[in-house]
Short mmCIF file of C-alpha atoms in Angstrom, two decimals:
data_model
loop_
_atom_site.label_atom_id
_atom_site.label_comp_id
_atom_site.label_asym_id
_atom_site.label_seq_id
_atom_site.Cartn_x
_atom_site.Cartn_y
_atom_site.Cartn_z
CA UNK A 1 -161.87 -102.39 -28.44
CA UNK A 2 -160.64 -103.38 -31.88
CA UNK A 3 -163.59 -105.68 -32.49
CA UNK A 4 -165.77 -102.68 -31.62
CA UNK A 5 -163.91 -100.77 -34.34
CA UNK A 6 -164.53 -103.67 -36.71
CA UNK A 7 -168.29 -103.94 -36.16
CA UNK A 8 -169.42 -100.98 -38.32
CA UNK A 9 -167.26 -102.40 -41.11
CA UNK A 10 -168.19 -106.11 -40.99
CA UNK A 11 -171.55 -106.18 -39.18
CA UNK A 12 -172.74 -109.60 -38.05
CA UNK A 13 -169.77 -111.24 -39.77
CA UNK A 14 -167.98 -110.31 -36.56
CA UNK A 15 -169.80 -113.33 -35.07
CA UNK A 16 -169.59 -115.56 -38.16
CA UNK A 17 -165.95 -115.36 -39.21
CA UNK A 18 -162.67 -115.53 -37.28
CA UNK A 19 -161.41 -112.08 -36.34
CA UNK A 20 -158.22 -112.56 -38.36
CA UNK A 21 -160.29 -113.02 -41.53
CA UNK A 22 -161.22 -109.34 -41.40
CA UNK A 23 -157.60 -108.29 -41.79
CA UNK A 24 -154.40 -109.30 -43.54
CA UNK A 25 -150.79 -109.89 -42.45
CA UNK A 26 -148.63 -106.82 -42.03
CA UNK A 27 -146.09 -106.10 -44.72
CA UNK A 28 -142.48 -105.56 -43.70
CA UNK A 29 -142.88 -101.84 -44.30
CA UNK A 30 -146.01 -101.74 -42.13
CA UNK A 31 -144.19 -103.55 -39.34
CA UNK A 32 -141.46 -100.92 -39.37
CA UNK A 33 -144.09 -98.17 -39.24
CA UNK A 34 -145.77 -99.52 -36.11
CA UNK A 35 -145.63 -97.25 -33.06
CA UNK A 36 -143.23 -98.34 -30.34
CA UNK A 37 -146.08 -99.32 -28.03
CA UNK A 38 -147.40 -101.87 -30.57
CA UNK A 39 -144.93 -104.73 -30.97
CA UNK A 40 -145.24 -106.71 -34.19
CA UNK A 41 -145.81 -109.86 -32.12
CA UNK A 42 -147.39 -108.80 -28.80
CA UNK A 43 -147.83 -111.31 -25.98
CA UNK A 44 -151.04 -113.38 -26.34
CA UNK A 45 -152.21 -111.19 -29.24
CA UNK A 46 -151.88 -110.88 -32.98
CA UNK A 47 -151.51 -107.79 -35.16
CA UNK A 48 -153.31 -107.55 -38.48
CA UNK A 49 -153.59 -104.77 -41.03
CA UNK A 50 -157.08 -103.68 -42.05
CA UNK A 51 -157.41 -101.87 -45.36
CA UNK A 52 -158.70 -98.37 -44.76
CA UNK A 53 -157.38 -98.18 -41.20
CA UNK A 54 -154.37 -96.01 -40.35
CA UNK A 55 -151.12 -97.97 -40.48
CA UNK A 56 -150.25 -96.86 -36.95
CA UNK A 57 -153.56 -98.17 -35.61
CA UNK A 58 -153.88 -101.77 -36.83
CA UNK A 59 -156.11 -104.56 -35.53
CA UNK A 60 -154.61 -105.93 -32.30
CA UNK A 61 -156.59 -108.75 -30.73
CA UNK A 62 -156.38 -112.10 -28.99
CA UNK A 63 -158.35 -115.25 -29.88
CA UNK A 64 -158.29 -114.14 -33.52
CA UNK A 65 -158.85 -117.71 -34.72
CA UNK A 66 -162.46 -117.40 -33.55
CA UNK A 67 -165.31 -114.96 -34.12
CA UNK A 68 -166.21 -112.58 -31.33
CA UNK A 69 -167.68 -114.90 -28.70
CA UNK A 70 -169.52 -112.30 -26.61
CA UNK A 71 -172.95 -110.66 -26.94
CA UNK A 72 -173.15 -107.18 -28.48
CA UNK A 73 -173.23 -105.35 -25.16
CA UNK A 74 -169.45 -105.41 -24.90
CA UNK A 75 -169.27 -103.31 -28.08
CA UNK A 76 -171.23 -100.57 -26.36
CA UNK A 77 -169.13 -100.76 -23.20
CA UNK A 78 -165.96 -100.37 -25.26
CA UNK A 79 -167.38 -97.74 -27.62
CA UNK A 80 -165.87 -94.74 -25.74
CA UNK A 81 -162.36 -96.19 -26.10
CA UNK A 82 -162.96 -97.27 -29.70
CA UNK A 83 -164.19 -93.80 -30.68
CA UNK A 84 -161.28 -92.11 -28.93
CA UNK A 85 -158.74 -94.41 -30.62
CA UNK A 86 -160.34 -94.00 -34.05
CA UNK A 87 -160.91 -90.25 -34.13
CA UNK A 88 -158.16 -88.79 -31.93
CA UNK A 89 -154.39 -89.04 -31.70
CA UNK A 90 -154.48 -91.12 -28.50
CA UNK A 91 -151.81 -93.83 -28.51
CA UNK A 92 -152.36 -97.57 -28.15
CA UNK A 93 -150.86 -97.68 -24.65
CA UNK A 94 -152.92 -94.70 -23.50
CA UNK A 95 -156.16 -96.09 -24.89
CA UNK A 96 -155.47 -99.29 -22.99
CA UNK A 97 -155.19 -97.22 -19.82
CA UNK A 98 -158.53 -95.64 -20.74
CA UNK A 99 -160.03 -99.12 -21.11
CA UNK A 100 -158.79 -100.04 -17.64
CA UNK A 101 -160.46 -96.92 -16.25
CA UNK A 102 -163.71 -97.85 -18.03
CA UNK A 103 -163.60 -101.38 -16.62
CA UNK A 104 -163.00 -100.05 -13.12
CA UNK A 105 -165.86 -97.60 -13.58
CA UNK A 106 -168.26 -100.39 -14.59
CA UNK A 107 -166.95 -102.47 -11.69
CA UNK A 108 -167.64 -99.69 -9.21
CA UNK A 109 -171.23 -99.31 -10.40
CA UNK A 110 -171.64 -102.93 -9.36
CA UNK A 111 -169.70 -102.38 -6.14
CA UNK A 112 -171.95 -99.45 -5.24
CA UNK A 113 -174.96 -101.78 -5.34
CA UNK A 114 -173.06 -104.43 -3.40
CA UNK A 115 -172.08 -102.02 -0.63
CA UNK A 116 -175.58 -100.54 -0.57
CA UNK A 117 -177.00 -104.03 -0.14
CA UNK A 118 -174.54 -104.84 2.65
CA UNK A 119 -175.45 -101.68 4.55
CA UNK A 120 -179.17 -102.42 4.42
CA UNK A 121 -178.96 -106.20 4.77
CA UNK A 122 -180.69 -108.02 7.62
CA UNK A 123 -178.58 -111.14 7.20
CA UNK A 124 -176.19 -110.09 9.91
CA UNK A 125 -173.40 -107.53 9.77
CA UNK A 126 -170.51 -109.99 9.60
CA UNK A 127 -172.03 -112.21 6.92
CA UNK A 128 -172.91 -109.28 4.67
CA UNK A 129 -169.44 -107.81 4.87
CA UNK A 130 -167.70 -111.16 4.35
CA UNK A 131 -169.64 -111.50 1.10
CA UNK A 132 -168.83 -107.89 0.20
CA UNK A 133 -165.11 -108.38 0.82
CA UNK A 134 -165.12 -111.50 -1.38
CA UNK A 135 -166.94 -109.67 -4.19
CA UNK A 136 -164.68 -106.62 -3.92
CA UNK A 137 -161.49 -108.66 -4.09
CA UNK A 138 -162.57 -110.66 -7.15
CA UNK A 139 -164.09 -107.70 -8.99
CA UNK A 140 -161.06 -105.45 -8.57
CA UNK A 141 -158.68 -108.31 -9.36
CA UNK A 142 -160.21 -109.27 -12.71
CA UNK A 143 -161.00 -105.69 -13.72
CA UNK A 144 -157.32 -104.85 -13.25
CA UNK A 145 -156.46 -107.92 -15.32
CA UNK A 146 -158.45 -106.42 -18.20
CA UNK A 147 -161.75 -108.33 -18.06
CA UNK A 148 -165.06 -106.51 -18.43
CA UNK A 149 -167.30 -109.19 -16.89
CA UNK A 150 -167.87 -107.21 -13.67
CA UNK A 151 -170.20 -104.99 -15.70
CA UNK A 152 -172.83 -107.74 -15.69
CA UNK A 153 -173.15 -107.75 -11.90
CA UNK A 154 -175.09 -104.47 -11.62
CA UNK A 155 -178.05 -105.40 -13.87
CA UNK A 156 -178.22 -108.83 -12.25
CA UNK A 157 -178.41 -107.34 -8.75
CA UNK A 158 -181.08 -104.91 -9.96
CA UNK A 159 -182.95 -107.85 -11.48
CA UNK A 160 -182.92 -109.60 -8.11
CA UNK A 161 -184.03 -106.44 -6.28
CA UNK A 162 -186.96 -105.88 -8.62
CA UNK A 163 -187.87 -109.55 -8.32
CA UNK A 164 -187.85 -109.29 -4.52
CA UNK A 165 -190.10 -106.20 -4.76
CA UNK A 166 -192.43 -108.07 -7.17
CA UNK A 167 -191.72 -105.57 -9.95
CA UNK A 168 -191.51 -108.38 -12.44
CA UNK A 169 -191.37 -106.39 -15.70
CA UNK A 170 -188.37 -104.41 -14.49
CA UNK A 171 -186.74 -107.64 -13.34
CA UNK A 172 -187.14 -109.11 -16.84
CA UNK A 173 -185.71 -105.99 -18.52
CA UNK A 174 -182.71 -105.97 -16.18
CA UNK A 175 -182.07 -109.64 -16.91
CA UNK A 176 -182.22 -108.93 -20.64
CA UNK A 177 -179.71 -106.12 -20.12
CA UNK A 178 -177.41 -108.50 -18.25
CA UNK A 179 -177.54 -111.15 -21.01
CA UNK A 180 -176.93 -108.37 -23.56
CA UNK A 181 -173.67 -107.64 -21.71
CA UNK A 182 -172.52 -111.22 -21.10
CA UNK A 183 -173.87 -114.70 -21.78
CA UNK A 184 -172.84 -115.85 -18.30
CA UNK A 185 -175.88 -113.97 -16.97
CA UNK A 186 -177.78 -117.10 -18.02
CA UNK A 187 -176.50 -118.65 -14.79
CA UNK A 188 -179.47 -116.84 -13.23
CA UNK A 189 -182.15 -117.98 -15.69
CA UNK A 190 -184.43 -119.15 -12.81
CA UNK A 191 -184.88 -115.49 -11.85
CA UNK A 192 -186.26 -114.43 -15.22
CA UNK A 193 -188.36 -117.59 -15.47
CA UNK A 194 -190.01 -116.78 -12.13
CA UNK A 195 -190.56 -113.16 -13.19
CA UNK A 196 -192.12 -114.20 -16.50
CA UNK A 197 -194.37 -116.80 -14.83
CA UNK A 198 -195.47 -114.21 -12.27
CA UNK A 199 -196.38 -111.74 -15.05
CA UNK A 200 -198.42 -114.37 -16.89
CA UNK A 201 -200.10 -115.79 -13.79
CA UNK A 202 -201.29 -112.42 -12.51
CA UNK A 203 -201.89 -110.94 -16.00
CA UNK A 204 -199.87 -107.96 -14.87
CA UNK A 205 -199.92 -106.33 -18.31
CA UNK A 206 -203.53 -105.33 -17.70
CA UNK A 207 -202.36 -102.79 -15.11
CA UNK A 208 -199.17 -101.57 -16.79
CA UNK A 209 -198.80 -97.84 -17.33
CA UNK A 210 -197.51 -96.25 -20.55
CA UNK A 211 -194.10 -96.01 -18.92
CA UNK A 212 -194.09 -99.73 -18.20
CA UNK A 213 -195.24 -100.58 -21.71
CA UNK A 214 -192.34 -98.49 -23.05
CA UNK A 215 -189.95 -100.91 -21.31
CA UNK A 216 -191.27 -103.88 -23.30
CA UNK A 217 -189.54 -103.03 -26.63
CA UNK A 218 -186.33 -102.25 -24.71
CA UNK A 219 -186.35 -105.68 -23.14
CA UNK A 220 -187.21 -107.34 -26.45
CA UNK A 221 -184.34 -105.55 -28.19
CA UNK A 222 -181.76 -106.37 -25.51
CA UNK A 223 -182.79 -109.99 -25.08
CA UNK A 224 -183.40 -110.53 -28.78
CA UNK A 225 -180.01 -109.09 -29.78
CA UNK A 226 -178.21 -111.29 -27.25
CA UNK A 227 -180.07 -114.46 -28.23
CA UNK A 228 -179.68 -113.63 -31.92
CA UNK A 229 -175.90 -113.42 -31.58
CA UNK A 230 -175.96 -116.62 -29.51
CA UNK A 231 -177.85 -118.35 -32.33
CA UNK A 232 -175.24 -117.18 -34.85
CA UNK A 233 -172.44 -118.46 -32.60
CA UNK A 234 -174.16 -121.73 -31.70
CA UNK A 235 -172.57 -123.91 -34.44
CA UNK A 236 -169.14 -122.84 -33.18
CA UNK A 237 -170.02 -123.12 -29.48
CA UNK A 238 -171.48 -126.57 -30.05
CA UNK A 239 -168.26 -127.86 -31.62
CA UNK A 240 -165.98 -126.64 -28.81
CA UNK A 241 -164.54 -129.55 -26.80
CA UNK A 242 -166.12 -130.22 -23.42
CA UNK A 243 -163.14 -129.30 -21.26
CA UNK A 244 -163.68 -127.79 -17.86
CA UNK A 245 -162.21 -128.45 -14.44
CA UNK A 246 -165.16 -130.63 -13.39
CA UNK A 247 -165.82 -132.62 -16.55
CA UNK A 248 -163.16 -133.14 -19.20
CA UNK A 249 -164.06 -135.76 -21.78
CA UNK A 250 -160.49 -135.93 -23.09
CA UNK A 251 -158.93 -136.47 -19.68
CA UNK A 252 -161.78 -137.61 -17.41
CA UNK A 253 -161.34 -137.59 -13.65
CA UNK A 254 -164.50 -139.33 -12.34
CA UNK A 255 -163.70 -138.54 -8.73
CA UNK A 256 -163.78 -134.81 -9.36
CA UNK A 257 -167.20 -134.97 -11.03
CA UNK A 258 -168.60 -137.22 -8.29
CA UNK A 259 -167.16 -134.96 -5.59
CA UNK A 260 -168.63 -131.86 -7.22
CA UNK A 261 -172.07 -133.45 -7.51
CA UNK A 262 -171.99 -134.74 -3.92
CA UNK A 263 -170.98 -131.37 -2.48
CA UNK A 264 -173.61 -129.62 -4.58
CA UNK A 265 -176.50 -131.93 -3.84
CA UNK A 266 -175.77 -133.21 -0.35
CA UNK A 267 -174.32 -130.12 1.29
CA UNK A 268 -175.38 -126.98 -0.58
CA UNK A 269 -178.70 -128.15 -2.00
CA UNK A 270 -179.48 -130.04 1.21
CA UNK A 271 -179.13 -126.92 3.32
CA UNK A 272 -181.34 -124.89 0.97
CA UNK A 273 -183.99 -127.62 1.02
CA UNK A 274 -183.83 -127.64 4.82
CA UNK A 275 -184.43 -123.88 4.94
CA UNK A 276 -186.99 -124.09 2.09
CA UNK A 277 -185.13 -121.54 0.01
CA UNK A 278 -186.63 -122.82 -3.22
CA UNK A 279 -185.52 -120.06 -5.58
CA UNK A 280 -181.95 -120.22 -4.31
CA UNK A 281 -182.12 -123.98 -4.72
CA UNK A 282 -183.20 -123.57 -8.35
CA UNK A 283 -180.32 -121.16 -9.01
CA UNK A 284 -177.81 -123.49 -7.35
CA UNK A 285 -178.91 -126.58 -9.31
CA UNK A 286 -179.11 -124.69 -12.62
CA UNK A 287 -175.73 -123.06 -12.03
CA UNK A 288 -174.19 -126.42 -11.15
CA UNK A 289 -175.54 -128.04 -14.31
CA UNK A 290 -174.13 -125.25 -16.47
CA UNK A 291 -170.75 -125.44 -14.74
CA UNK A 292 -170.50 -129.16 -15.47
CA UNK A 293 -171.50 -128.73 -19.12
CA UNK A 294 -169.50 -125.58 -19.92
CA UNK A 295 -167.36 -126.06 -23.02
CA UNK A 296 -164.73 -123.77 -21.59
CA UNK A 297 -164.48 -122.41 -18.07
CA UNK A 298 -162.05 -119.79 -16.82
CA UNK A 299 -161.30 -118.21 -13.49
CA UNK A 300 -162.89 -114.87 -14.39
CA UNK A 301 -166.23 -116.58 -15.09
CA UNK A 302 -166.74 -116.31 -11.33
CA UNK A 303 -167.49 -112.60 -11.72
CA UNK A 304 -171.02 -113.01 -13.07
CA UNK A 305 -171.87 -115.56 -10.35
CA UNK A 306 -170.92 -113.05 -7.65
CA UNK A 307 -174.19 -111.25 -8.34
CA UNK A 308 -175.78 -114.01 -6.25
CA UNK A 309 -173.94 -112.75 -3.17
CA UNK A 310 -175.02 -109.18 -3.84
CA UNK A 311 -178.64 -110.14 -4.42
CA UNK A 312 -181.22 -109.52 -1.68
CA UNK A 313 -183.08 -112.42 -0.03
CA UNK A 314 -185.47 -113.95 -2.56
CA UNK A 315 -187.24 -116.38 -0.24
CA UNK A 316 -189.82 -115.51 2.39
CA UNK A 317 -188.09 -117.36 5.22
CA UNK A 318 -186.68 -116.38 8.59
CA UNK A 319 -183.20 -117.93 8.29
CA UNK A 320 -181.87 -115.68 5.54
CA UNK A 321 -178.38 -115.50 7.03
CA UNK A 322 -177.91 -119.26 6.64
CA UNK A 323 -178.96 -119.05 3.01
CA UNK A 324 -176.35 -116.33 2.49
CA UNK A 325 -173.72 -118.50 4.17
CA UNK A 326 -174.63 -121.33 1.79
CA UNK A 327 -174.26 -118.96 -1.17
CA UNK A 328 -170.81 -117.87 0.01
CA UNK A 329 -169.51 -121.36 0.72
CA UNK A 330 -170.85 -122.73 -2.56
CA UNK A 331 -169.27 -119.98 -4.67
CA UNK A 332 -165.94 -120.34 -2.86
CA UNK A 333 -166.14 -124.08 -3.57
CA UNK A 334 -166.98 -123.39 -7.24
CA UNK A 335 -164.13 -120.90 -7.53
CA UNK A 336 -161.57 -123.38 -6.25
CA UNK A 337 -162.83 -126.65 -7.75
CA UNK A 338 -164.68 -125.71 -10.94
CA UNK A 339 -162.78 -122.58 -11.97
CA UNK A 340 -159.33 -123.13 -10.42
CA UNK A 341 -159.46 -119.66 -8.90
CA UNK A 342 -157.42 -118.73 -5.84
CA UNK A 343 -159.80 -116.81 -3.60
CA UNK A 344 -157.03 -115.06 -1.67
CA UNK A 345 -156.37 -111.44 -2.76
CA UNK A 346 -153.01 -112.07 -4.44
CA UNK A 347 -153.72 -109.12 -6.72
CA UNK A 348 -152.75 -106.83 -3.83
CA UNK A 349 -149.16 -108.03 -4.20
CA UNK A 350 -149.29 -107.12 -7.90
CA UNK A 351 -150.50 -103.62 -7.08
CA UNK A 352 -147.81 -103.14 -4.44
CA UNK A 353 -145.03 -104.51 -6.65
CA UNK A 354 -146.01 -102.23 -9.55
CA UNK A 355 -146.52 -99.07 -7.51
#
């Protein structure tokens, strides 16, 4: 929220300079003037004064030693909270509650599409609802933890639906919207590549209506803004150490990398090859390569990948339920091995203990 407040003031420097460089240390007098719900040294965050901002509403942020490492879509998602905090008397603690409500709202837009897909799925009742339960548990968990990544699931599922219906332009625009929200949408790059190739191969633009042509600048803006920010951040991203649960160059564990590759290629990829699910195979191999080469990987990165479970069948084959089973098993494997995520709903205990 506070980086959203900063953006009109610093512009693209939000992605060029560390967040702390846009503020200054609090004076002793300013520390004393802080509201009770803003500790001078909050857990996992830092507090900085920004000239021109009210003393009682300073810059509170984590990861302040880096620029903002997300695409610009998160600024729009947090804009309602940022506007309320800037122009009303809402307190810091109450605006954080508002942010939680916003995150849950974005999560439930995704969950609506997930449940809708489960109700209309032909993959088998049990399989569809197993996938839905897994998605629901992870989405609610990380949204309650304060992560916005669930917002990227909805445009990714819509991208897959439009791709399945051969509405390739809409699929491309939805993918651009997803990347605009979070860079992890690039896990599904094979989808947009297929959509773009299909548009070019069939020369679909020759039959586009005015309404369809009006979507082109929207897609260009969304995709261009995301890739532009990524280009600005690239020198910093490139210099981050390669440290993830699968491949850590500082503390290498060859067995873990070999095991991950074997499971991916022999089991998951092998089953998709057997069922000739070529697009799912492309997603699996691309996703696996990115997971191995991620500079930093965290448990909540699983959220964007869950769109795969909510996506409709994208291969014209009869054994769709086995493809869905492969998707589920692979993502559970990724969650445990590559992201160190416990897939059991331990968040329920947190809700019960705090109620």
